[in-house]
Amino acid sequence: MNKSAVKVRNVLERVGGFASAQELHLVLHRDQEAIGLTTVYRALQSLVADGAVDLIRREDGEALYRLCGDNHHHHLVCKSCGKTVEVPGGAIEKWALKAAHENGFRDIGHTAEIFGICSDC
Amino acid sequence: MNKSAVKVRNVLERVGGFASAQELHLVLHRDQEAIGLTTVYRALQSLVADGAVDLIRREDGEALYRLCGDNHHHHLVCKSCGKTVEVPGGAIEKWALKAAHENGFRDIGHTAEIFGICSDC
DNA sequence: TTGAAAATGACAATCATTTTCATTTCTACT
DNA sequence: AGTAGAAATGAAAATGATTGTCATTTTCAA
Ligand SMILES: [Zn+2]
Ligand SMILES: [Zn+2]
Ligand SMILES: [Zn+2]
Ligand SMILES: [Zn+2]
């Protein structure tokens, strides 16, 4: 793992949840860590290839990244103001494994997000 | 549902599985059904909004569309060959409602996808 | 018929991601 | 230390899916 990949992974660790390549690039710049956007993309590619980082897709298709092996959880997002609450996976994990197993799939991953309108909106 | 949306839905029916907007556009042209790519996108948007069509994301982020059965379900997708199995929601629906309720959210929706490697790959 | 509203499609714009390529940094060996 | 070759970097251009614009056409009810 090269220097840039380490930087990117550290930022992912601090951020905690999902972040886009561009968001990560921004945070790195705030931290005076000069690093090109291209390099951020390359670092993320190799982290994903190494299985160190998970990639999911936002509803509009943009890629979001998060450290693997983080305490796994899901998100409840307000469609109006963007407020986000972390929710434990619980039943989902079993549901995903069961469905995959019944269909002969292996190397399972899953995504699950809930969205709605929060009480403030 | 307007004329274009009907055409697009018919093609989706014939195609049977998932197809990208551009693939559908191509098929329509082969069938001498002159229709603009923009209109194909718009038809797909409204079909998705109406719940008549499912949208999933290929690994590279491109959108794929498929006619939806009437009952709500989720997808188990092979990361290697794209093979897709519909799985019933079951536990997810309750999990999403519960998490949302506990946090004061309303107008709830959710997404959940499972991915892995199928037995053929 | 007629006029407003919806639909259409060519074209331009947007924007995340990838590619290119010249330059810089690392690495290994003498 | 010096040097050659490999790997990494990043600015800028290219790519490509999707969306926005807007002038024109179609639909349809009064
Ligand atoms: Zn809110
Ligand atoms: Zn989970
Ligand atoms: Zn497969
Ligand atoms: Zn569901």
XYZ file of C-alpha atoms and ligand atoms in Angstrom, chain A residues 95, chain B residues 72-74 88-90 92-93 96 110-112, ligand 4:
14
model
C -31.816 -12.087 5.848
C -42.241 -5.838 -3.673
C -38.938 -7.639 -3.618
C -35.196 -7.196 -3.554
C -38.764 -11.527 -0.979
C -38.326 -8.628 1.410
C -39.528 -10.374 4.520
C -36.331 -6.018 5.832
C -39.665 -4.330 5.690
C -36.928 -0.493 8.125
C -35.851 1.678 1.659
C -33.370 -0.002 -0.603
C -31.664 -3.325 -0.038
Zn -38.355 -4.039 0.724
